[in-house]
Coordinates of C-alpha atoms in Angstrom, one line a residue:
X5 CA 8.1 28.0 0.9
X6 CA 6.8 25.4 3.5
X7 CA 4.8 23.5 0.9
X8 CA 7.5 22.6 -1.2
X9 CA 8.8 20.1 1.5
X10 CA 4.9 18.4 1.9
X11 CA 5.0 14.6 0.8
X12 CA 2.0 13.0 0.1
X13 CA 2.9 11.4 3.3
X14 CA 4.7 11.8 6.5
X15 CA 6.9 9.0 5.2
X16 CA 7.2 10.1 1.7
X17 CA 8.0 6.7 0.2
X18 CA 6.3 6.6 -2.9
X19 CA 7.9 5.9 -5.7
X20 CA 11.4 7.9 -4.5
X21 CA 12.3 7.3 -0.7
X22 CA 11.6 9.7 2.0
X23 CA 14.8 11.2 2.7
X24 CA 14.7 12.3 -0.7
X25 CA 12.7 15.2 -1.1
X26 CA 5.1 -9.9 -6.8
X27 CA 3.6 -13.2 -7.0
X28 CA 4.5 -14.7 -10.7
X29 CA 1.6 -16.3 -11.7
X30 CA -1.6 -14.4 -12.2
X31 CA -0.6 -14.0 -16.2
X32 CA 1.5 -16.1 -18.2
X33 CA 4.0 -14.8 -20.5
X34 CA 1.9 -14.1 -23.5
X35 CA 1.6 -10.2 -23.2
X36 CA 2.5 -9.3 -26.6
X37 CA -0.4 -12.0 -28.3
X38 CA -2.8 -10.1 -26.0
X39 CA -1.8 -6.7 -26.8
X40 CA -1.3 -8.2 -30.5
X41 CA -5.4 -8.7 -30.3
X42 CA -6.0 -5.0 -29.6
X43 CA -7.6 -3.7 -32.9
X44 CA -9.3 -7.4 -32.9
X45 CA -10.9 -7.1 -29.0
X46 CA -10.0 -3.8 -27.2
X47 CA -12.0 -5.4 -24.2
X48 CA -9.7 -8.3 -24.1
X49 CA -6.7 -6.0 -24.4
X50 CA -7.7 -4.0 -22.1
X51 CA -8.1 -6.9 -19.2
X52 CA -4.5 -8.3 -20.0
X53 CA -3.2 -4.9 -19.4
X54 CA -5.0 -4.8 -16.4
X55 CA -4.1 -8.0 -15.6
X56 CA -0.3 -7.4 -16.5
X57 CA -0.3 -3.9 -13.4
X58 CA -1.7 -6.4 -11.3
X59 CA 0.4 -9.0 -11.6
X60 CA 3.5 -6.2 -11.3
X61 CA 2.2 -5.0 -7.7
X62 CA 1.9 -8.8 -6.5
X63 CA 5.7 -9.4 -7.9
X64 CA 6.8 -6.1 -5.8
X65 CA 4.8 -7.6 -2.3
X66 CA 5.3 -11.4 -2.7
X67 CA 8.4 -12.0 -4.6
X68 CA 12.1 -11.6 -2.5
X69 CA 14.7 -9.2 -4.1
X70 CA 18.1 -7.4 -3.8
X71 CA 19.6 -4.7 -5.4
X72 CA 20.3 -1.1 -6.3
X73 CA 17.7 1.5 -7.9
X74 CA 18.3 4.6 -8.8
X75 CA 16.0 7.9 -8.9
X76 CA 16.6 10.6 -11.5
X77 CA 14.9 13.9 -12.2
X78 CA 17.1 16.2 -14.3
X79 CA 20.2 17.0 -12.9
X80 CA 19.3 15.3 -9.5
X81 CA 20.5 11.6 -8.7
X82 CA 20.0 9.4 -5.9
X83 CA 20.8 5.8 -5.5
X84 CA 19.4 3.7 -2.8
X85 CA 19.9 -0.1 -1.7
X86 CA 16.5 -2.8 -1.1
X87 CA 16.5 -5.9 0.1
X88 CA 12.7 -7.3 0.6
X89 CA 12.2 -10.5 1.5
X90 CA 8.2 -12.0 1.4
X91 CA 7.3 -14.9 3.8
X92 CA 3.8 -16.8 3.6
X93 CA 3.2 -16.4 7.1
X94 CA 4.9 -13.5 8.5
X95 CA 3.9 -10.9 5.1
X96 CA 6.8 -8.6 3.8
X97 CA 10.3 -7.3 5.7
X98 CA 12.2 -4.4 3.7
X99 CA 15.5 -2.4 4.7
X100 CA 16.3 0.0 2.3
X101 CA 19.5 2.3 2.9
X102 CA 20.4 5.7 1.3
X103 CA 23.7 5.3 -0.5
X104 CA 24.4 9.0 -1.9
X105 CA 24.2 11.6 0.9
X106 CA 23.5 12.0 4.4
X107 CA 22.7 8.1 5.8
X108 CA 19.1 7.1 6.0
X109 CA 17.1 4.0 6.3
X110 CA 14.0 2.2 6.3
X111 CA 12.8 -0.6 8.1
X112 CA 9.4 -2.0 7.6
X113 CA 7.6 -4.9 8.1
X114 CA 4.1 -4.9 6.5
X115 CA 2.4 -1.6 6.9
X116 CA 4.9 -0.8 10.4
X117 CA 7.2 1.9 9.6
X118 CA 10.7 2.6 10.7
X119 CA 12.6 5.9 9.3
X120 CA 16.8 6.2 10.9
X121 CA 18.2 9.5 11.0
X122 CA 21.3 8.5 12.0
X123 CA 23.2 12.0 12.4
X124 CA 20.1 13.1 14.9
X125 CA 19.5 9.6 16.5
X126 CA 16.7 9.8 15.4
X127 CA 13.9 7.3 14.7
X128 CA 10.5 7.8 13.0
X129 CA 7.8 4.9 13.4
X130 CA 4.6 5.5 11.7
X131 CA 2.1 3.3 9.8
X132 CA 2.6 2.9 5.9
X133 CA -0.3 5.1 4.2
X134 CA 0.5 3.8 0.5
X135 CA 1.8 0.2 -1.4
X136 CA 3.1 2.1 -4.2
X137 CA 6.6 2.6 -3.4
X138 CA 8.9 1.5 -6.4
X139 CA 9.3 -1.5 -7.4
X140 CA 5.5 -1.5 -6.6
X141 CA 3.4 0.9 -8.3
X142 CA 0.1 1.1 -8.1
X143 CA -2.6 2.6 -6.0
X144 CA -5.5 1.4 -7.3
X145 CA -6.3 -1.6 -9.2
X146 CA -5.4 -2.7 -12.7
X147 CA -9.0 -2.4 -13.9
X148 CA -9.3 1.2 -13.0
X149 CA -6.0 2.5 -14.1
X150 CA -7.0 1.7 -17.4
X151 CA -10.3 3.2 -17.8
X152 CA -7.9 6.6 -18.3
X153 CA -5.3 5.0 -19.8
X154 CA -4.3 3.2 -23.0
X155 CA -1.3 0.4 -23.2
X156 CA 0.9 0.7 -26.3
X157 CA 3.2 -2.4 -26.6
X158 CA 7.0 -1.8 -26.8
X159 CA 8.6 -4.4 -27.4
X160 CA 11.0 -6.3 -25.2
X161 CA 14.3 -4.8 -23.9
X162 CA 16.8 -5.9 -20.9
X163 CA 17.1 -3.6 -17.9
X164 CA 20.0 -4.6 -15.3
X165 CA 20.3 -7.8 -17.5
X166 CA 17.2 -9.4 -16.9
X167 CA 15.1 -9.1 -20.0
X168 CA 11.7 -7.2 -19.8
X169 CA 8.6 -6.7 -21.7
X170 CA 8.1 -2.9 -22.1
X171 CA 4.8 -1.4 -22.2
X172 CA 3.9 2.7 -22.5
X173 CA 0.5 3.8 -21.0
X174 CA -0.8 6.9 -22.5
X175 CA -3.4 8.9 -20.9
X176 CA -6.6 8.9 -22.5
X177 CA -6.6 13.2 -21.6
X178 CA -4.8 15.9 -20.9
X179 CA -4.8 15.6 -16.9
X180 CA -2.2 13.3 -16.2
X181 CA 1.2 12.1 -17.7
X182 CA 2.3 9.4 -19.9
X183 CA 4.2 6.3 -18.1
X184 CA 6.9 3.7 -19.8
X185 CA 7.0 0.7 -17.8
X186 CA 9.8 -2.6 -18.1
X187 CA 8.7 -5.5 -16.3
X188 CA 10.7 -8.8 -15.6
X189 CA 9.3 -11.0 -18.1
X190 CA 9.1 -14.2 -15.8
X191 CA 8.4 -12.8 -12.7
X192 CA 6.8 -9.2 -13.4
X193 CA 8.8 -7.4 -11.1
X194 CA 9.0 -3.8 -12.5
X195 CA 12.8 -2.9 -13.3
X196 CA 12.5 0.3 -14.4
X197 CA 9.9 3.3 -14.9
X198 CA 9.4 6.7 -16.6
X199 CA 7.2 9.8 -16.4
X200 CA 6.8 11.1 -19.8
X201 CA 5.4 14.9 -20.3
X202 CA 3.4 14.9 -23.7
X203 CA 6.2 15.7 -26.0
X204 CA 7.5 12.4 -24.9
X205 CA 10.1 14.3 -22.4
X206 CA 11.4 12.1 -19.3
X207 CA 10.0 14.3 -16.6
X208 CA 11.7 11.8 -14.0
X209 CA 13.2 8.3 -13.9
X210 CA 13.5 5.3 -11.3
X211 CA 15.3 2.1 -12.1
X212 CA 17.4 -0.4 -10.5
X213 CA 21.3 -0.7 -11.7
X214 CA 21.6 -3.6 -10.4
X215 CA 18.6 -6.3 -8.2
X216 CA 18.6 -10.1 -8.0
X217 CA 15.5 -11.2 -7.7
X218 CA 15.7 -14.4 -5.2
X219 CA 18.1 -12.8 -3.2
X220 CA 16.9 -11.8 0.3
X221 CA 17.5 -14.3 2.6
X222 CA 16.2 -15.3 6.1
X223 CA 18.9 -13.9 7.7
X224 CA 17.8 -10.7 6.1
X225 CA 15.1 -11.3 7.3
X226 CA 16.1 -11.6 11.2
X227 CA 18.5 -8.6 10.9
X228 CA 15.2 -6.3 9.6
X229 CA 13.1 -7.6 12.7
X230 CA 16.1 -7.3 15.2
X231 CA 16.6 -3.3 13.9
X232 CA 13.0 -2.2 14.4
X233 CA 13.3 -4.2 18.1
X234 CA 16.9 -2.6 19.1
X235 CA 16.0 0.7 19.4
X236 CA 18.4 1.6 22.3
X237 CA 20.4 5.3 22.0
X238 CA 17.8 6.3 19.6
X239 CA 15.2 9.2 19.8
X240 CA 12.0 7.5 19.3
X241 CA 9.1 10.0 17.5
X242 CA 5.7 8.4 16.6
X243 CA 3.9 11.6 14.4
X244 CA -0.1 11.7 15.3
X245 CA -1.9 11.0 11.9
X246 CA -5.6 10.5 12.6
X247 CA -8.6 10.4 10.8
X248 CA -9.8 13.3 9.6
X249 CA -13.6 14.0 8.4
X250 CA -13.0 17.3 6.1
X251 CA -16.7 17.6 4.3
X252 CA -18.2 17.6 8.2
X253 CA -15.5 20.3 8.5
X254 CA -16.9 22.4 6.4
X255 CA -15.0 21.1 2.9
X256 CA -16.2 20.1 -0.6
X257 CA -13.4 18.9 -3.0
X258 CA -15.3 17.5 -6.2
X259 CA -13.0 17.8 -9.0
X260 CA -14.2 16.8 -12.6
X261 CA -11.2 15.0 -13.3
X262 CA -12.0 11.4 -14.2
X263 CA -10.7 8.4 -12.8
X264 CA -9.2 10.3 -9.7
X265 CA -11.5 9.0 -6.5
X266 CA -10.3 10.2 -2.7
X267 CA -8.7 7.1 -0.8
X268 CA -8.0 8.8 2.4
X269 CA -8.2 11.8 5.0
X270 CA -5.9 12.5 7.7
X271 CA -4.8 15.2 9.9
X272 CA -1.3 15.9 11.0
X273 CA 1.1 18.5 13.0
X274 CA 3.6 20.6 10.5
X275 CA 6.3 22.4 12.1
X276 CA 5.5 26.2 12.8
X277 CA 7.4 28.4 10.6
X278 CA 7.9 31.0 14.3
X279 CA 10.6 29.0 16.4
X280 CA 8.3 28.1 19.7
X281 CA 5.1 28.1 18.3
X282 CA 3.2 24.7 18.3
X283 CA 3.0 22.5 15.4
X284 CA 0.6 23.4 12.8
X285 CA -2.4 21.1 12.6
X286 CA -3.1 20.5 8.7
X287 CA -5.4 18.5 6.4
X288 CA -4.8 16.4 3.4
X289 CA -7.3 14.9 1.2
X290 CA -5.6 11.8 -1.0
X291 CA -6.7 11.0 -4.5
X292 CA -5.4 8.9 -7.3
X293 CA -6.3 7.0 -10.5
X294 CA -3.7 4.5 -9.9
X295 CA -0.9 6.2 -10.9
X296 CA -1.0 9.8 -10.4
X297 CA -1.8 11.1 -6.5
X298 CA -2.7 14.1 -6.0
X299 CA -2.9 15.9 -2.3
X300 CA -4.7 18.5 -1.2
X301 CA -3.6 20.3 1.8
X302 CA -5.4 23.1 4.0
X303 CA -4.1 24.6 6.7
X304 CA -4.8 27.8 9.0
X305 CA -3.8 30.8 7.6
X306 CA -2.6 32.2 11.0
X307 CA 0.3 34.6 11.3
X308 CA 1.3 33.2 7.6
X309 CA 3.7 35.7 5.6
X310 CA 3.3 33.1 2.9
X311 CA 2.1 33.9 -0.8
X312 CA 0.1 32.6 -3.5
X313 CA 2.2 30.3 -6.2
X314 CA 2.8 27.4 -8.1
X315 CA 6.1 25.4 -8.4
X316 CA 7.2 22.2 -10.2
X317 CA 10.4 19.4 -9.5
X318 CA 10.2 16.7 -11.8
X319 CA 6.7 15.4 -12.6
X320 CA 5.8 16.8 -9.5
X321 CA 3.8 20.5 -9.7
X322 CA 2.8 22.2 -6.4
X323 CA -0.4 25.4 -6.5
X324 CA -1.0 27.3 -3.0
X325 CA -4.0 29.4 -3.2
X326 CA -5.5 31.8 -0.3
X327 CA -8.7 30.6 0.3
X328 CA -10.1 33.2 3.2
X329 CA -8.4 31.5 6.7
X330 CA -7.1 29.1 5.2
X331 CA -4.1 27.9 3.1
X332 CA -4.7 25.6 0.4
X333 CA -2.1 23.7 -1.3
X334 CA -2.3 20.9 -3.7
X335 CA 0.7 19.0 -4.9
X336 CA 0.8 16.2 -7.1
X337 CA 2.4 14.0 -10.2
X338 CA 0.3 15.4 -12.6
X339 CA 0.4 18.7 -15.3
X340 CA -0.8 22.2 -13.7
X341 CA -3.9 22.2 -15.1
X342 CA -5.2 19.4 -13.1
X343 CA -4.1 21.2 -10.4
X344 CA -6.2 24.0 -11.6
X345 CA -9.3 21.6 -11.9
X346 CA -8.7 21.1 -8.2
X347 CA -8.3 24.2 -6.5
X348 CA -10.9 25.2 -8.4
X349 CA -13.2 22.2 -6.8
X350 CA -12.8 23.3 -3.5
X351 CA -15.9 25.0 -1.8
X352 CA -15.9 25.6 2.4
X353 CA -18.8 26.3 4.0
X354 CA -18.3 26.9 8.0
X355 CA -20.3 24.6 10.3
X356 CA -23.0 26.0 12.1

């Protein structure tokens, strides 16, 4: 089924890379006194748990790293290599290279995508629709992940050999999973993170083996930059994503699922499931709460021999549902009754 290969986006990088499927000093060290204070000043305990998911996304953008992470979900493991080096003046340069596999890599500089499929010659440039691709995290602020979650402090362990402050947030309701976080104690860097079902199961797993934080280098630098230039013997393809407006289409998506809030709409081409038909044009409708994403897609239902059906892979559940012409799938990180909630959200009225 079609829909079990949609990403949340053409890229896919999220917190596992596409071919699959952090400044220091905002807080200081004292984590455990904050979260000590809890029972004393939840209000205070929740800021410095803000505060501490905050200061992880800054040490994924604005600190320079190396290493080796690896992505697990049941049986399934991939390894992948990073090196991201962060300037003052020129933002962020990242390669990342597939190491289990067919070949792939990723170039990017900023928000300037560059995907290498080397058995195709093949090269995908696209913009970068998310900043929560591992080690970063989030896709929201601090502040709001934690009006639906709650931080339970524990303890400190050593991941890779750098020691980390660990720190499980627990959702305050049933529509979204459980997360166990170790961050880098001096720099905040996240080293490893799990999705947890709510018998405390490890739906899926991403942490580095091995990193160096300090270790990218200009040179690394220079070699990023000269790969995204030298682009010669390479298929260049650049996938339309525009704007899309899908309530002046005709759609209402208002699910009653709190803290989720829509942070963008987009159209673009699918491949036709006939050989020589054109590419299907499809919508998607983005929400999170920060740490879950959901996506809702519609599509036409033209010529479809598709079915209604729900799947899962990891943390990940997928729900397709006929609605009259249209497909509507909705895929996310999240248990399958928030799913539910949002297929059952979705209203179309045709434009006059």
């Amino acid at each position: 089924m079609r829909t079990l290969r949609l990403n949340h986006s053409i890229s896919g990088w999220k917190r596992l890379p596409a071919f699959l499927l952090c400044a220091a000093a905002l807080l200081s060290v004292h984590l455990p006194q904050a979260f000590a204070q809890q029972s004393a000043d939840p209000v205070a305990s929740r800021r410095a748990a803000a505060d501490w998911l905050d200061r992880i996304q800054l040490a994924a953008q604005q600190q320079s790293y190396e290493g080796t992470f690896v992505y697990q979900r049941g049986g399934f493991v991939q390894s992948s290599r990073i090196v991201h080096y962060a300037t003052r003046g020129d933002g962020e340069f990242e390669q990342i290279d597939s190491l289990d596999g067919k070949p792939r890599k990723l170039l990017r500089h900023n928000d300037d995508l560059y995907t290498f499929v080397p058995e195709r010659k093949l090269c995908v440039v696209e913009r970068r629709q998310a900043r929560d691709s591992f080690p970063a995290l989030l896709g929201a602020s601090g502040e709001r992940v934690m009006s639906v979650y709650d931080a339970k402090l524990l303890g400190k362990d050593r991941v890779a050999g750098i020691d980390a402050q660990v720190v499980e947030l627990v959702p305050k309701d049933a529509y979204r999973f459980a997360y166990k976080l170790w961050a880098d104690a001096h720099t905040g860097l996240l080293l490893r993170s799990q999705t947890l079902d709510d018998g405390d199961h490890v739906l899926e797993q991403i942490a580095f083996s091995q990193v160096r934080i300090g270790g990218a280098a200009t040179s690394d630098k220079a070699a990023i930059s000269a790969g995204m230039r030298n682009l010669g013997g390479w298929t260049v393809v650049r996938p339309p994503v525009a704007p899309v407006d899908m309530e002046a289409e005709g759609w209402q998506i208002t699910p009653a699922v709190a803290g989720f809030r829509k942070i963008r709409e987009v159209q673009r081409p699918m491949a036709s499931r006939e050989p020589g038909d054109p590419p299907v044009p499809v919508d998607q409708a983005v929400f999170t709460d920060g740490l879950s994403t959901i996506s809702v897609f519609v599509e036409p239902a033209d010529k479809s021999t598709r079915k209604e059906g729900a799947g899962s892979t990891g943390a990940t559940h997928v729900l397709v549902k006929r609605r009259g012409d249209f497909w509507i799938t909705v895929l996310g990180e999240v248990p399958p009754a928030t799913l539910q909630q949002f297929a059952s959200a979705i209203e179309y009225k045709a434009s006059k």
